[in-house]
Tab-separated table of C-alpha atoms in Angstrom:
chain	number	residue	atom	x	y	z
A	1	MET	CA	77.502	-29.915	-35.056
A	2	GLY	CA	78.776	-28.859	-31.645
A	3	LYS	CA	81.000	-30.720	-29.272
A	4	PRO	CA	79.318	-33.883	-27.894
A	5	LEU	CA	78.091	-33.902	-24.327
A	6	ARG	CA	80.326	-35.882	-21.964
A	7	ALA	CA	78.248	-38.374	-20.000
A	8	GLY	CA	78.898	-40.629	-17.034
A	9	LEU	CA	76.842	-43.552	-15.778
A	10	ILE	CA	76.345	-44.308	-12.091
A	11	GLY	CA	75.341	-47.950	-11.740
A	12	CYS	CA	76.030	-50.606	-14.380
A	13	GLY	CA	73.116	-53.002	-13.884
A	14	GLY	CA	70.589	-54.025	-16.515
A	15	ILE	CA	68.950	-50.622	-17.026
A	16	ALA	CA	72.350	-49.022	-17.699
A	17	GLY	CA	72.535	-51.036	-20.924
A	18	ALA	CA	69.248	-49.492	-22.065
A	19	HIS	CA	70.676	-46.024	-21.396
A	20	MET	CA	73.796	-46.888	-23.382
A	21	ARG	CA	71.814	-48.174	-26.370
A	22	ALA	CA	69.759	-44.993	-26.429
A	23	TYR	CA	72.816	-42.732	-26.147
A	24	ARG	CA	74.489	-44.572	-29.032
A	25	GLN	CA	71.311	-44.423	-31.108
A	26	LEU	CA	70.835	-40.697	-30.573
A	27	GLY	CA	74.409	-39.535	-30.999
A	28	GLY	CA	75.753	-36.225	-29.763
A	29	VAL	CA	76.881	-37.889	-26.526
A	30	GLU	CA	80.233	-39.338	-25.518
A	31	VAL	CA	79.807	-41.746	-22.606
A	32	ALA	CA	83.192	-41.054	-21.055
A	33	ALA	CA	83.002	-42.929	-17.744
A	34	ALA	CA	81.029	-45.340	-15.596
A	35	ALA	CA	80.899	-46.064	-11.866
A	36	GLU	CA	79.747	-49.249	-10.131
A	37	ILE	CA	80.509	-50.749	-6.714
A	38	ILE	CA	80.653	-54.362	-7.983
A	39	PRO	CA	84.066	-54.791	-9.697
A	40	ASP	CA	83.164	-57.652	-12.056
A	41	ARG	CA	79.993	-55.933	-13.219
A	42	LEU	CA	81.894	-52.692	-13.788
A	43	GLN	CA	84.614	-54.332	-15.871
A	44	SER	CA	82.142	-56.369	-17.893
A	45	PHE	CA	80.083	-53.268	-18.641
A	46	GLY	CA	83.174	-51.334	-19.688
A	47	ASP	CA	84.289	-54.159	-21.971
A	48	ASP	CA	80.851	-54.530	-23.545
A	49	TRP	CA	80.503	-50.837	-24.334
A	50	GLY	CA	84.114	-49.819	-24.858
A	51	ILE	CA	84.300	-47.510	-21.831
A	52	GLU	CA	87.842	-47.154	-20.493
A	53	ASN	CA	87.345	-44.793	-17.549
A	54	LEU	CA	85.843	-47.076	-14.907
A	55	TYR	CA	85.389	-46.223	-11.227
A	56	LEU	CA	84.337	-48.118	-8.123
A	57	SER	CA	83.279	-44.787	-6.593
A	58	TYR	CA	80.946	-42.318	-8.273
A	59	GLU	CA	82.400	-39.576	-6.067
A	60	VAL	CA	85.847	-40.166	-7.581
A	61	MET	CA	84.366	-40.266	-11.084
A	62	LEU	CA	82.593	-36.950	-10.557
A	63	GLU	CA	85.788	-35.397	-9.179
A	64	ARG	CA	88.089	-36.568	-11.977
A	65	GLU	CA	85.872	-36.417	-15.047
A	66	LYS	CA	84.540	-33.206	-16.549
A	67	LEU	CA	80.998	-34.430	-17.186
A	68	ASP	CA	78.094	-32.546	-18.717
A	69	ILE	CA	75.421	-35.103	-17.900
A	70	VAL	CA	74.992	-38.134	-15.653
A	71	SER	CA	72.655	-41.126	-15.809
A	72	VAL	CA	71.743	-42.492	-12.372
A	73	CYS	CA	71.032	-46.197	-13.008
A	74	THR	CA	71.203	-47.476	-9.433
A	75	PRO	CA	68.364	-49.052	-7.390
A	76	PRO	CA	66.001	-46.614	-5.622
A	77	PHE	CA	67.898	-46.573	-2.305
A	78	ALA	CA	70.869	-45.100	-4.189
A	79	HIS	CA	69.148	-42.345	-6.178
A	80	CYS	CA	69.320	-39.485	-3.699
A	81	ALA	CA	73.024	-39.320	-2.784
A	82	PRO	CA	74.430	-39.706	-6.343
A	83	THR	CA	71.975	-37.124	-7.680
A	84	ILE	CA	72.981	-34.584	-5.049
A	85	ALA	CA	76.681	-35.326	-5.604
A	86	ALA	CA	76.346	-34.922	-9.374
A	87	ALA	CA	74.546	-31.602	-8.969
A	88	GLU	CA	77.195	-30.349	-6.550
A	89	ALA	CA	79.891	-31.450	-9.023
A	90	GLY	CA	78.396	-29.024	-11.539
A	91	VAL	CA	76.904	-31.305	-14.192
A	92	ARG	CA	74.351	-29.650	-16.458
A	93	GLY	CA	71.772	-32.425	-16.361
A	94	ILE	CA	70.902	-35.637	-14.490
A	95	PHE	CA	68.779	-38.440	-15.930
A	96	CYS	CA	67.612	-40.488	-12.933
A	97	GLU	CA	65.832	-43.811	-12.953
A	98	LYS	CA	62.394	-44.178	-11.371
A	99	PRO	CA	61.048	-44.080	-8.753
A	100	MET	CA	62.661	-40.764	-7.973
A	101	ALA	CA	63.497	-41.596	-4.352
A	102	MET	CA	62.638	-43.750	-1.346
A	103	ASN	CA	60.479	-41.027	0.235
A	104	LEU	CA	59.456	-37.396	-0.162
A	105	ALA	CA	62.208	-36.081	2.111
A	106	GLU	CA	64.831	-37.546	-0.233
A	107	ALA	CA	63.015	-36.190	-3.291
A	108	ASP	CA	62.986	-32.712	-1.775
A	109	ARG	CA	66.726	-32.860	-1.074
A	110	MET	CA	67.360	-33.881	-4.677
A	111	LEU	CA	65.247	-31.019	-6.013
A	112	GLU	CA	66.877	-28.486	-3.703
A	113	ALA	CA	70.394	-29.582	-4.702
A	114	CYS	CA	69.582	-29.381	-8.404
A	115	GLU	CA	67.908	-25.995	-8.060
A	116	ARG	CA	70.880	-24.627	-6.082
A	117	ALA	CA	73.326	-25.824	-8.717
A	118	GLY	CA	71.202	-24.931	-11.740
A	119	THR	CA	71.204	-28.606	-12.781
A	120	LEU	CA	68.333	-30.051	-14.809
A	121	LEU	CA	66.781	-33.223	-13.404
A	122	GLN	CA	64.753	-35.709	-15.425
A	123	ILE	CA	63.080	-38.867	-14.084
A	124	ASP	CA	62.725	-41.889	-16.370
A	125	HIS	CA	58.935	-42.091	-16.535
A	126	ILE	CA	59.059	-43.785	-19.888
A	127	TYR	CA	55.395	-44.640	-20.447
A	128	ARG	CA	54.359	-41.042	-21.048
A	129	PHE	CA	56.761	-41.171	-24.020
A	130	GLU	CA	55.630	-44.605	-25.275
A	131	ARG	CA	53.815	-44.288	-28.602
A	132	ASN	CA	50.491	-45.896	-27.627
A	133	PHE	CA	50.096	-43.923	-24.399
A	134	ARG	CA	51.138	-40.678	-26.075
A	135	GLN	CA	48.782	-41.169	-29.018
A	136	ALA	CA	45.946	-41.793	-26.570
A	137	LYS	CA	46.555	-38.381	-24.991
A	138	ALA	CA	46.500	-36.742	-28.418
A	139	MET	CA	43.182	-38.458	-29.183
A	140	VAL	CA	41.662	-37.264	-25.906
A	141	GLU	CA	42.815	-33.713	-26.600
A	142	ALA	CA	41.323	-33.954	-30.109
A	143	GLY	CA	37.941	-34.924	-28.641
A	144	ALA	CA	37.856	-38.554	-29.809
A	145	ILE	CA	36.090	-39.721	-26.631
A	146	GLY	CA	34.624	-36.409	-25.499
A	147	ASP	CA	35.189	-34.990	-22.040
A	148	LEU	CA	37.325	-37.317	-19.930
A	149	LEU	CA	35.476	-38.817	-16.953
A	150	VAL	CA	37.527	-41.738	-15.628
A	151	VAL	CA	41.059	-43.072	-16.009
A	152	SER	CA	42.014	-46.500	-14.744
A	153	GLY	CA	45.243	-48.437	-14.718
A	154	LYS	CA	46.478	-51.893	-13.924
A	155	CYS	CA	49.967	-53.252	-13.415
A	156	VAL	CA	50.396	-56.901	-12.490
A	157	GLY	CA	53.571	-58.934	-12.356
A	158	PRO	CA	55.149	-61.916	-10.622
A	159	PRO	CA	55.510	-62.018	-6.827
A	160	ARG	CA	58.631	-60.297	-5.536
A	161	SER	CA	61.116	-62.500	-3.742
A	162	PRO	CA	62.959	-61.303	-0.617
A	163	GLU	CA	66.107	-62.811	-2.157
A	164	ASN	CA	65.935	-60.150	-4.893
A	165	TYR	CA	66.666	-56.467	-4.274
A	166	ALA	CA	63.204	-55.582	-5.612
A	167	GLY	CA	61.659	-57.638	-2.822
A	168	GLN	CA	63.398	-55.746	-0.013
A	169	TYR	CA	62.205	-52.458	1.440
A	170	ARG	CA	65.687	-51.207	2.324
A	171	LEU	CA	66.746	-51.356	-1.332
A	172	ASN	CA	63.546	-50.588	-3.237
A	173	GLY	CA	61.265	-48.677	-0.872
A	174	GLY	CA	58.318	-50.924	-1.725
A	175	GLY	CA	57.183	-53.567	-4.186
A	176	TRP	CA	55.418	-53.160	-7.511
A	177	MET	CA	54.086	-49.782	-6.357
A	178	MET	CA	57.583	-48.336	-6.500
A	179	ALA	CA	58.648	-50.293	-9.571
A	180	GLN	CA	55.612	-49.701	-11.802
A	181	GLY	CA	52.991	-47.822	-9.806
A	182	THR	CA	55.178	-44.764	-10.302
A	183	HIS	CA	54.645	-45.097	-14.074
A	184	LEU	CA	50.904	-45.524	-13.645
A	185	PHE	CA	50.511	-42.496	-11.404
A	186	ASP	CA	52.676	-40.393	-13.709
A	187	LEU	CA	50.273	-41.339	-16.514
A	188	PHE	CA	47.246	-40.370	-14.408
A	189	ARG	CA	48.682	-36.867	-14.053
A	190	PHE	CA	49.785	-36.850	-17.715
A	191	TYR	CA	46.210	-37.495	-18.810
A	192	ALA	CA	44.100	-35.764	-16.183
A	193	GLY	CA	46.096	-33.547	-13.826
A	194	ASP	CA	47.001	-33.384	-10.143
A	195	PRO	CA	45.295	-35.340	-7.341
A	196	LEU	CA	43.114	-33.920	-4.582
A	197	TRP	CA	42.675	-37.046	-2.453
A	198	CYS	CA	43.414	-40.765	-2.291
A	199	LEU	CA	41.638	-43.768	-0.794
A	200	ALA	CA	43.541	-47.058	-0.955
A	201	ASN	CA	44.002	-50.554	0.429
A	202	VAL	CA	47.472	-52.125	0.672
A	203	GLU	CA	48.036	-55.827	1.353
A	204	ARG	CA	50.948	-58.079	2.185
A	205	TRP	CA	50.373	-61.740	1.413
A	206	ARG	CA	53.608	-63.278	2.694
A	207	PRO	CA	55.181	-62.942	6.134
A	208	ASP	CA	58.751	-63.143	4.802
A	209	VAL	CA	58.687	-59.796	2.964
A	210	ASP	CA	58.622	-56.201	4.192
A	211	ILE	CA	57.023	-54.738	1.056
A	212	GLU	CA	53.447	-54.673	-0.207
A	213	ASP	CA	52.186	-57.450	-2.463
A	214	ALA	CA	49.123	-55.597	-3.743
A	215	ALA	CA	47.448	-52.199	-3.692
A	216	THR	CA	44.114	-51.008	-5.045
A	217	GLY	CA	42.464	-47.651	-4.765
A	218	LEU	CA	41.045	-44.434	-6.112
A	219	PHE	CA	42.286	-40.887	-6.646
A	220	GLY	CA	40.064	-37.849	-7.004
A	221	LEU	CA	41.781	-35.394	-9.358
A	222	GLN	CA	41.510	-31.601	-9.464
A	223	SER	CA	40.027	-31.860	-12.955
A	224	GLY	CA	37.055	-33.807	-11.585
A	225	VAL	CA	38.291	-37.026	-13.198
A	226	LYS	CA	38.434	-40.138	-11.027
A	227	ALA	CA	41.449	-42.476	-11.293
A	228	PHE	CA	41.211	-46.158	-10.283
A	229	PHE	CA	44.237	-48.441	-9.976
A	230	GLU	CA	45.379	-51.974	-9.237
A	231	VAL	CA	49.062	-52.782	-8.724
A	232	SER	CA	50.010	-56.268	-7.588
A	233	GLY	CA	52.403	-59.175	-7.801
A	234	ASN	CA	49.767	-61.831	-8.394
A	235	ARG	CA	51.077	-63.474	-11.561
A	236	ALA	CA	52.099	-67.016	-10.618
A	237	ASP	CA	53.084	-67.583	-14.276
A	238	ARG	CA	55.637	-64.769	-13.815
A	239	THR	CA	54.279	-62.680	-16.703
A	240	PHE	CA	53.864	-58.898	-16.655
A	241	ALA	CA	51.039	-56.660	-17.862
A	242	PHE	CA	50.653	-52.880	-17.853
A	243	MET	CA	47.512	-51.201	-19.181
A	244	ALA	CA	45.267	-48.170	-18.868
A	245	GLU	CA	41.789	-47.119	-19.944
A	246	LEU	CA	40.431	-43.648	-20.567
A	247	GLU	CA	36.648	-43.223	-20.516
A	248	GLY	CA	34.904	-40.147	-21.841
A	249	VAL	CA	31.336	-39.119	-22.549
A	250	LYS	CA	31.603	-40.336	-26.166
A	251	GLY	CA	33.814	-43.403	-25.964
A	252	ARG	CA	36.712	-45.260	-24.438
A	253	LEU	CA	40.406	-45.901	-25.132
A	254	HIS	CA	42.309	-48.989	-24.007
A	255	ILE	CA	46.122	-48.805	-23.978
A	256	SER	CA	48.834	-51.302	-23.115
A	257	ASP	CA	52.533	-51.501	-23.868
A	258	GLY	CA	53.556	-53.419	-26.972
A	259	VAL	CA	52.698	-53.537	-30.664
A	260	ASP	CA	49.117	-52.804	-31.804
A	261	ARG	CA	47.976	-52.127	-28.260
A	262	LEU	CA	45.868	-48.968	-28.641
A	263	HIS	CA	42.154	-49.553	-29.242
A	264	PHE	CA	39.027	-47.432	-28.945
A	265	TYR	CA	35.312	-47.387	-29.534
A	266	GLN	CA	32.897	-44.479	-29.817
A	267	TRP	CA	29.399	-44.752	-28.449
A	268	THR	CA	28.264	-41.995	-30.796
A	269	ALA	CA	29.301	-44.156	-33.771
A	270	GLY	CA	27.055	-46.981	-32.596
A	271	ASP	CA	29.898	-49.134	-31.305
A	272	THR	CA	29.383	-51.529	-28.419
A	273	PRO	CA	31.983	-52.502	-25.797
A	274	ASP	CA	32.885	-55.463	-28.024
A	275	ASP	CA	33.674	-53.239	-31.006
A	276	TRP	CA	37.214	-52.234	-30.089
A	277	ARG	CA	39.015	-50.802	-33.111
A	278	PRO	CA	42.831	-50.748	-33.340
A	279	VAL	CA	44.666	-47.455	-33.784
A	280	GLU	CA	47.905	-47.531	-35.758
A	281	THR	CA	50.966	-46.008	-34.127
A	282	VAL	CA	54.571	-45.645	-35.253
A	283	GLU	CA	57.037	-47.962	-33.512
A	284	GLU	CA	59.699	-46.049	-31.584
A	285	ASP	CA	62.148	-46.685	-28.756
A	286	PRO	CA	60.595	-44.854	-25.777
A	287	ILE	CA	63.820	-44.588	-23.786
A	288	ALA	CA	65.448	-42.953	-26.803
A	289	ILE	CA	62.546	-40.488	-26.950
A	290	VAL	CA	62.752	-39.587	-23.266
A	291	LEU	CA	66.542	-39.255	-23.493
A	292	GLN	CA	66.166	-37.066	-26.581
A	293	ASP	CA	63.904	-34.766	-24.574
A	294	PHE	CA	66.504	-34.745	-21.793
A	295	LEU	CA	69.404	-33.954	-24.138
A	296	SER	CA	67.419	-31.232	-25.897
A	297	ALA	CA	66.531	-29.714	-22.532
A	298	VAL	CA	70.202	-29.632	-21.532
A	299	MET	CA	71.242	-28.044	-24.828
A	300	ASP	CA	68.375	-25.511	-24.771
A	301	ASP	CA	68.589	-24.886	-21.002
A	302	ARG	CA	64.895	-25.644	-20.456
A	303	GLU	CA	62.948	-27.921	-18.132
A	304	PRO	CA	62.546	-31.466	-19.494
A	305	GLU	CA	59.004	-32.804	-19.753
A	306	SER	CA	59.420	-35.536	-17.142
A	307	ASN	CA	61.322	-33.316	-14.724
A	308	GLY	CA	62.049	-33.703	-11.045
A	309	ARG	CA	58.821	-31.989	-9.983
A	310	GLU	CA	56.851	-34.453	-12.090
A	311	GLY	CA	58.804	-37.322	-10.547
A	312	ARG	CA	58.124	-36.082	-7.032
A	313	ALA	CA	54.405	-35.780	-7.784
A	314	ALA	CA	54.209	-39.449	-8.819
A	315	LEU	CA	56.133	-40.433	-5.686
A	316	GLU	CA	53.752	-38.383	-3.542
A	317	MET	CA	50.833	-40.395	-4.958
A	318	ILE	CA	52.567	-43.645	-3.964
A	319	MET	CA	53.178	-42.293	-0.471
A	320	ALA	CA	49.491	-41.314	-0.255
A	321	VAL	CA	48.484	-44.896	-1.072
A	322	PHE	CA	50.692	-46.228	1.723
A	323	GLU	CA	49.496	-43.539	4.140
A	324	SER	CA	45.851	-44.336	3.392
A	325	GLN	CA	46.449	-47.927	4.488
A	326	ARG	CA	48.481	-46.807	7.510
A	327	GLN	CA	45.559	-44.676	8.700
A	328	GLY	CA	43.071	-47.528	8.319
A	329	VAL	CA	42.109	-47.095	4.643
A	330	ALA	CA	41.423	-43.409	5.240
A	331	CYS	CA	40.923	-40.645	2.693
A	332	ILE	CA	44.238	-38.779	2.367
A	333	ASN	CA	44.288	-35.202	1.107
A	334	PHE	CA	47.052	-33.586	-0.938
A	335	PRO	CA	49.600	-32.190	-0.438
A	336	LEU	CA	51.142	-34.728	1.925
A	337	THR	CA	53.062	-33.466	4.938
A	338	ILE	CA	54.868	-36.719	5.777
A	339	GLY	CA	58.520	-36.950	4.736
A	340	LYS	CA	59.072	-40.609	5.632
A	341	ASN	CA	57.801	-43.517	3.591
A	342	PRO	CA	54.584	-44.714	5.310
A	343	LEU	CA	55.428	-48.297	4.333
A	344	ALA	CA	58.559	-48.009	6.474
A	345	LEU	CA	56.430	-46.677	9.321
A	346	MET	CA	53.998	-49.591	8.979
A	347	ASN	CA	56.938	-51.995	9.118
A	348	GLU	CA	58.239	-50.261	12.250
A	349	GLU	CA	54.799	-50.179	13.867
A	350	GLY	CA	53.870	-53.707	12.801
A	351	THR	CA	50.618	-52.412	11.316
A	352	LEU	CA	50.889	-53.785	7.769
A	353	SER	CA	48.955	-56.983	8.299
A	354	THR	CA	49.770	-60.214	6.501
A	355	LEU	CA	47.190	-62.590	5.083
A	356	GLY	CA	49.256	-65.287	6.765
A	357	LYS	CA	49.385	-67.503	3.715
A	358	ASP	CA	51.531	-67.316	0.616
A	359	PRO	CA	49.062	-67.843	-2.264
A	360	PHE	CA	51.880	-69.060	-4.507
A	361	ARG	CA	52.895	-72.029	-2.367
């Protein structure tokens, strides 16, 4: 066995713990250092995981430590600068949390920096590695439901509070669209290819937030498949659900995250829409799987599956949704030419209307 890869973490919030668990599970990695701007959080993280080299500045960490790989575990507003700095410091690979960036201009700068430095970039689009969603793709490719016609996806969660970073545009770049819509759109491309156009409606329900509360719409894909979506924070009970359906000429697959969550029926077998049959899958840790792909890519000097180009493509679909609303629920063609986040432009222009009533009060 060769020398372990030296890793550093930028950001020590909740998701950093998931990265650490996966690194420890996989082996072959020495997490040598961590950086975080909040001193108490940094020290607590170091104590919990036995990391001695702790930094309040990721720039200092990158300068002092000889790192092979870096995990960027910061909120979306702090993905671009650390990624560029890590690439310029000469690391071999960067594993960056989703969404890739706040807008397409940032994503392009990240890609350019990594390409200049010869640094591999992977975005944590974990659902394409989750067992149920991956098995569904294998079943489609094996012809279980015939030619694919329609994909649809739904992500619903609790309303986002402006007191939380996820409820503020300046930190997150949007609401549930940025947090989970990025996963959904990555899956659309995973199953059915690149988009041609988008038609979407974006709503804000509360006047005290500068992010969207809900978005619904349709993508036309180059493959001829249509992709419908709903992403919203409408769960007053504060629960979360993420699901997708794949419809073909011979049947349908329904997938959601969790145990025993892949079901299908085949019209050719005489099934009806009530005859959903479970499909057994092997339980695995998806973040360990995506990190294994990342580590293998670094060792083999190849592009990881969920690479920076894939991450940018999912972000472009989010930006198209926002731009469709900005232009009056217009049909938006790909590729997009707008570098800024259209949600930011709607906030500046005052064009993202509010229903004027918080449905949760």
